[in-house]
C-alpha positions as a Python dict, from the first residue, in 0.01 Angstrom:
ca = {
    (1, 'M'): (0, 0, 0),
    (2, 'G'): (-187, -136, -299),
    (3, 'K'): (-28, -352, -561),
    (4, 'I'): (19, -226, -915),
    (5, 'K'): (-256, -370, -1135),
    (6, 'Y'): (-154, -439, -1493),
    (7, 'D'): (-266, -617, -1806),
    (8, 'F'): (-129, -700, -2152),
    (9, 'Y'): (-271, -508, -2448),
    (10, 'R'): (-225, -610, -2810),
    (11, 'N'): (-37, -354, -3018),
    (12, 'P'): (-214, -211, -3326),
    (13, 'D'): (-159, -393, -3655),
    (14, 'N'): (211, -366, -3735),
    (15, 'K'): (225, -398, -4112),
    (16, 'A'): (570, -239, -4132),
    (17, 'D'): (695, -497, -3881),
    (18, 'K'): (865, -226, -3678),
    (19, 'L'): (746, -350, -3340),
    (20, 'K'): (921, -651, -3190),
    (21, 'S'): (644, -722, -2938),
    (22, 'K'): (281, -808, -3015),
    (23, 'Y'): (173, -674, -2676),
    (24, 'H'): (251, -390, -2440),
    (25, 'I'): (203, -370, -2063),
    (26, 'R'): (-34, -108, -1927),
    (27, 'I'): (-115, -10, -1568),
    (28, 'C'): (-488, -45, -1502),
    (29, 'D'): (-720, 127, -1253),
    (30, 'R'): (-465, 405, -1214),
    (31, 'Q'): (-563, 669, -960),
    (32, 'T'): (-437, 1024, -914),
    (33, 'I'): (-304, 1166, -589),
    (34, 'G'): (-296, 1543, -562),
    (35, 'T'): (-91, 1787, -357),
    (36, 'K'): (-326, 1756, -58),
    (37, 'G'): (-283, 1380, -52),
    (38, 'I'): (96, 1411, -64),
    (39, 'V'): (90, 1677, 209),
    (40, 'D'): (-132, 1464, 433),
    (41, 'N'): (93, 1160, 388),
    (42, 'I'): (407, 1358, 474),
    (43, 'H'): (231, 1510, 775),
    (44, 'M'): (144, 1164, 911),
    (45, 'K'): (508, 1054, 877),
    (46, 'S'): (667, 1364, 1033),
    (47, 'T'): (623, 1635, 1297),
    (48, 'L'): (563, 1900, 1030),
    (49, 'T'): (219, 2057, 1005),
    (50, 'S'): (18, 2036, 684),
    (51, 'V'): (28, 2416, 655),
    (52, 'D'): (409, 2421, 676),
    (53, 'I'): (448, 2141, 422),
    (54, 'N'): (209, 2307, 177),
    (55, 'A'): (391, 2641, 215),
    (56, 'V'): (726, 2474, 141),
    (57, 'I'): (584, 2303, -170),
    (58, 'I'): (448, 2632, -305),
    (59, 'A'): (778, 2810, -236),
    (60, 'F'): (961, 2518, -400),
    (61, 'Q'): (747, 2546, -715),
    (62, 'D'): (797, 2923, -731),
    (63, 'E'): (1175, 2899, -698),
    (64, 'I'): (1208, 2623, -960),
    (65, 'A'): (997, 2828, -1203),
    (66, 'N'): (1209, 3137, -1126),
    (67, 'Q'): (1535, 2957, -1200),
    (68, 'L'): (1398, 2797, -1517),
    (69, 'G'): (1279, 3141, -1623),
    (70, 'Q'): (1645, 3245, -1622),
    (71, 'G'): (1737, 2958, -1852),
    (72, 'K'): (1910, 2756, -1582),
    (73, 'I'): (1907, 2380, -1538),
    (74, 'V'): (1761, 2292, -1198),
    (75, 'R'): (1897, 1972, -1051),
    (76, 'L'): (1738, 1820, -742),
    (77, 'E'): (1996, 1565, -638),
    (78, 'G'): (1845, 1220, -601),
    (79, 'L'): (1517, 1326, -764),
    (80, 'C'): (1526, 1487, -1109),
    (81, 'S'): (1654, 1768, -1328),
    (82, 'F'): (1445, 2040, -1493),
    (83, 'D'): (1529, 2237, -1806),
    (84, 'I'): (1333, 2425, -2070),
    (85, 'S'): (1326, 2433, -2450),
    (86, 'L'): (1211, 2717, -2673),
    (87, 'K'): (1028, 2752, -3004),
    (88, 'P'): (932, 3028, -3249),
    (89, 'K'): (577, 3156, -3203),
    (90, 'S'): (515, 3121, -3576),
    (91, 'G'): (598, 2749, -3569),
    (92, 'I'): (876, 2792, -3827),
    (93, 'C'): (1227, 2891, -3721),
    (94, 'T'): (1404, 3121, -3970),
    (95, 'G'): (1702, 3198, -3748),
    (96, 'E'): (1610, 3567, -3747),
    (97, 'E'): (1348, 3570, -3472),
    (98, 'S'): (1357, 3849, -3214),
    (99, 'R'): (1310, 3766, -2846),
    (100, 'K'): (943, 3868, -2874),
    (101, 'E'): (892, 3605, -3142),
    (102, 'I'): (1021, 3319, -2923),
    (103, 'E'): (825, 3139, -2652),
    (104, 'L'): (842, 2841, -2417),
    (105, 'K'): (809, 2506, -2591),
    (106, 'S'): (823, 2271, -2293),
    (107, 'V'): (956, 2206, -1946),
    (108, 'N'): (1162, 1889, -1954),
    (109, 'I'): (1187, 1665, -1648),
    (110, 'N'): (1455, 1396, -1632),
    (111, 'P'): (1455, 1161, -1331),
    (112, 'E'): (1784, 1087, -1157),
    (113, 'K'): (1918, 732, -1159),
    (114, 'E'): (1894, 717, -779),
    (115, 'F'): (1526, 810, -792),
    (116, 'M'): (1453, 546, -1056),
    (117, 'E'): (1617, 288, -832),
    (118, 'R'): (1412, 409, -533),
    (119, 'V'): (1088, 373, -729),
    (120, 'Q'): (1194, 24, -838),
    (121, 'R'): (1251, -74, -475),
    (122, 'C'): (903, 53, -385),
    (123, 'I'): (752, -149, -670),
    (124, 'S'): (936, -458, -548),
    (125, 'E'): (797, -404, -198),
    (126, 'T'): (434, -340, -301),
    (127, 'G'): (426, -605, -575),
    (128, 'M'): (209, -638, -883),
    (129, 'E'): (-96, -836, -990),
    (130, 'K'): (-263, -895, -1324),
    (131, 'V'): (-619, -770, -1349),
    (132, 'T'): (-894, -1020, -1414),
    (133, 'G'): (-1008, -849, -1734),
    (134, 'K'): (-924, -1016, -2065),
    (135, 'H'): (-782, -716, -2241),
    (136, 'S'): (-492, -920, -2368),
    (137, 'V'): (-717, -1170, -2544),
    (138, 'T'): (-834, -1115, -2900),
    (139, 'I'): (-1207, -1184, -2906),
    (140, 'P'): (-1332, -1353, -3225),
    (141, 'D'): (-1584, -1158, -3432),
    (142, 'E'): (-1839, -1436, -3378),
    (143, 'K'): (-1809, -1393, -3001),
    (144, 'V'): (-1863, -1018, -3028),
    (145, 'D'): (-2174, -1076, -3241),
    (146, 'S'): (-2302, -1329, -2988),
    (147, 'L'): (-2255, -1088, -2697),
    (148, 'L'): (-2434, -813, -2890),
    (149, 'T'): (-2721, -1048, -2970),
    (150, 'E'): (-2775, -1108, -2598),
    (151, 'Y'): (-2726, -740, -2523),
    (152, 'F'): (-2988, -623, -2774),
    (153, 'K'): (-3251, -847, -2618),
    (154, 'K'): (-3278, -585, -2342),
    (155, 'E'): (-3122, -272, -2490),
    (156, 'K'): (-3197, -74, -2807),
    (157, 'T'): (-2871, 115, -2857),
    (158, 'V'): (-2500, 67, -2795),
    (159, 'T'): (-2200, 299, -2777),
    (160, 'R'): (-1829, 233, -2821),
    (161, 'P'): (-1760, 254, -2443),
    (162, 'K'): (-2046, 12, -2377),
    (163, 'L'): (-1914, -235, -2636),
    (164, 'Q'): (-1569, -203, -2481),
    (165, 'E'): (-1714, -287, -2138),
    (166, 'L'): (-1939, -562, -2270),
    (167, 'C'): (-1655, -746, -2443),
    (168, 'S'): (-1378, -659, -2190),
    (169, 'M'): (-1159, -520, -2466),
    (170, 'T'): (-941, -217, -2523),
    (171, 'R'): (-1067, 110, -2668),
    (172, 'Y'): (-873, 42, -2989),
    (173, 'M'): (-1023, -306, -3027),
    (174, 'A'): (-1373, -171, -2963),
    (175, 'M'): (-1324, 94, -3232),
    (176, 'Q'): (-1209, -176, -3475),
    (177, 'Q'): (-1519, -383, -3398),
    (178, 'I'): (-1745, -79, -3445),
    (179, 'K'): (-1583, -19, -3785),
    (180, 'R'): (-1631, -384, -3882),
    (181, 'L'): (-1995, -383, -3777),
    (182, 'T'): (-2082, -52, -3945),
    (183, 'D'): (-1893, -136, -4265),
    (184, 'S'): (-2080, -467, -4287),
    (185, 'G'): (-2412, -292, -4223),
    (186, 'K'): (-2487, -473, -3898),
    (187, 'L'): (-2482, -152, -3694),
    (188, 'I'): (-2624, 187, -3795),
    (189, 'N'): (-2517, 518, -3643),
    (190, 'I'): (-2824, 723, -3553),
    (191, 'G'): (-2622, 980, -3359),
    (192, 'F'): (-2368, 1240, -3464),
    (193, 'K'): (-2021, 1183, -3609),
    (194, 'N'): (-1849, 1301, -3291),
    (195, 'H'): (-2110, 1143, -3062),
    (196, 'P'): (-2220, 822, -3236),
    (197, 'L'): (-2503, 604, -3110),
    (198, 'Y'): (-2555, 269, -3277),
    (199, 'V'): (-2862, 52, -3333),
    (200, 'P'): (-2880, -292, -3493),
    (201, 'A'): (-2979, -302, -3858),
    (202, 'P'): (-3306, -482, -3941),
    (203, 'E'): (-3282, -860, -3891),
    (204, 'C'): (-2936, -830, -3732),
    (205, 'F'): (-2852, -958, -3385),
    (206, 'E'): (-3179, -1143, -3354),
    (207, 'A'): (-3183, -1462, -3148),
}
């Protein structure tokens, strides 16, 4: 089993001083496992066939949806509880809506305490490790400019994702740097508003 990879990310500017922490912890390199992966893993740990397991999962989903459709709370002991909430189709509740004017708002899932404790035990067994990226470090503007100067020796354009990768920073920090550089006139957007592509302004980022 692989360890959880994490890093520290600086919170956005907190002018109202509502946040107690300057950073938050985020899981990195997160992968998704689908139903097939879960079925295969259960199959390898039991005598059940993959077909049987998949059939049970589908029947399980159908029955939970059926019970929720009757307004019931579905509790799976040791795992979680499901319930639903409703909303008016118009978006504004007057208290006079007919049943045809009400629809599903969300399906709420609340994990059981026992399941939370089980996940914690699994985390303790697999362990964690900090990624080598420097997402938690605030890169000085001068350093960003220096990296772009080297970058533009070989490349003609840069995007926000590329700047994020180049400087090993978060998406938010990259967007802030793009704003700084465009506001100061060092970068010019030659693309579209929703798909920007930036080039250095004349005499900028020259070695």
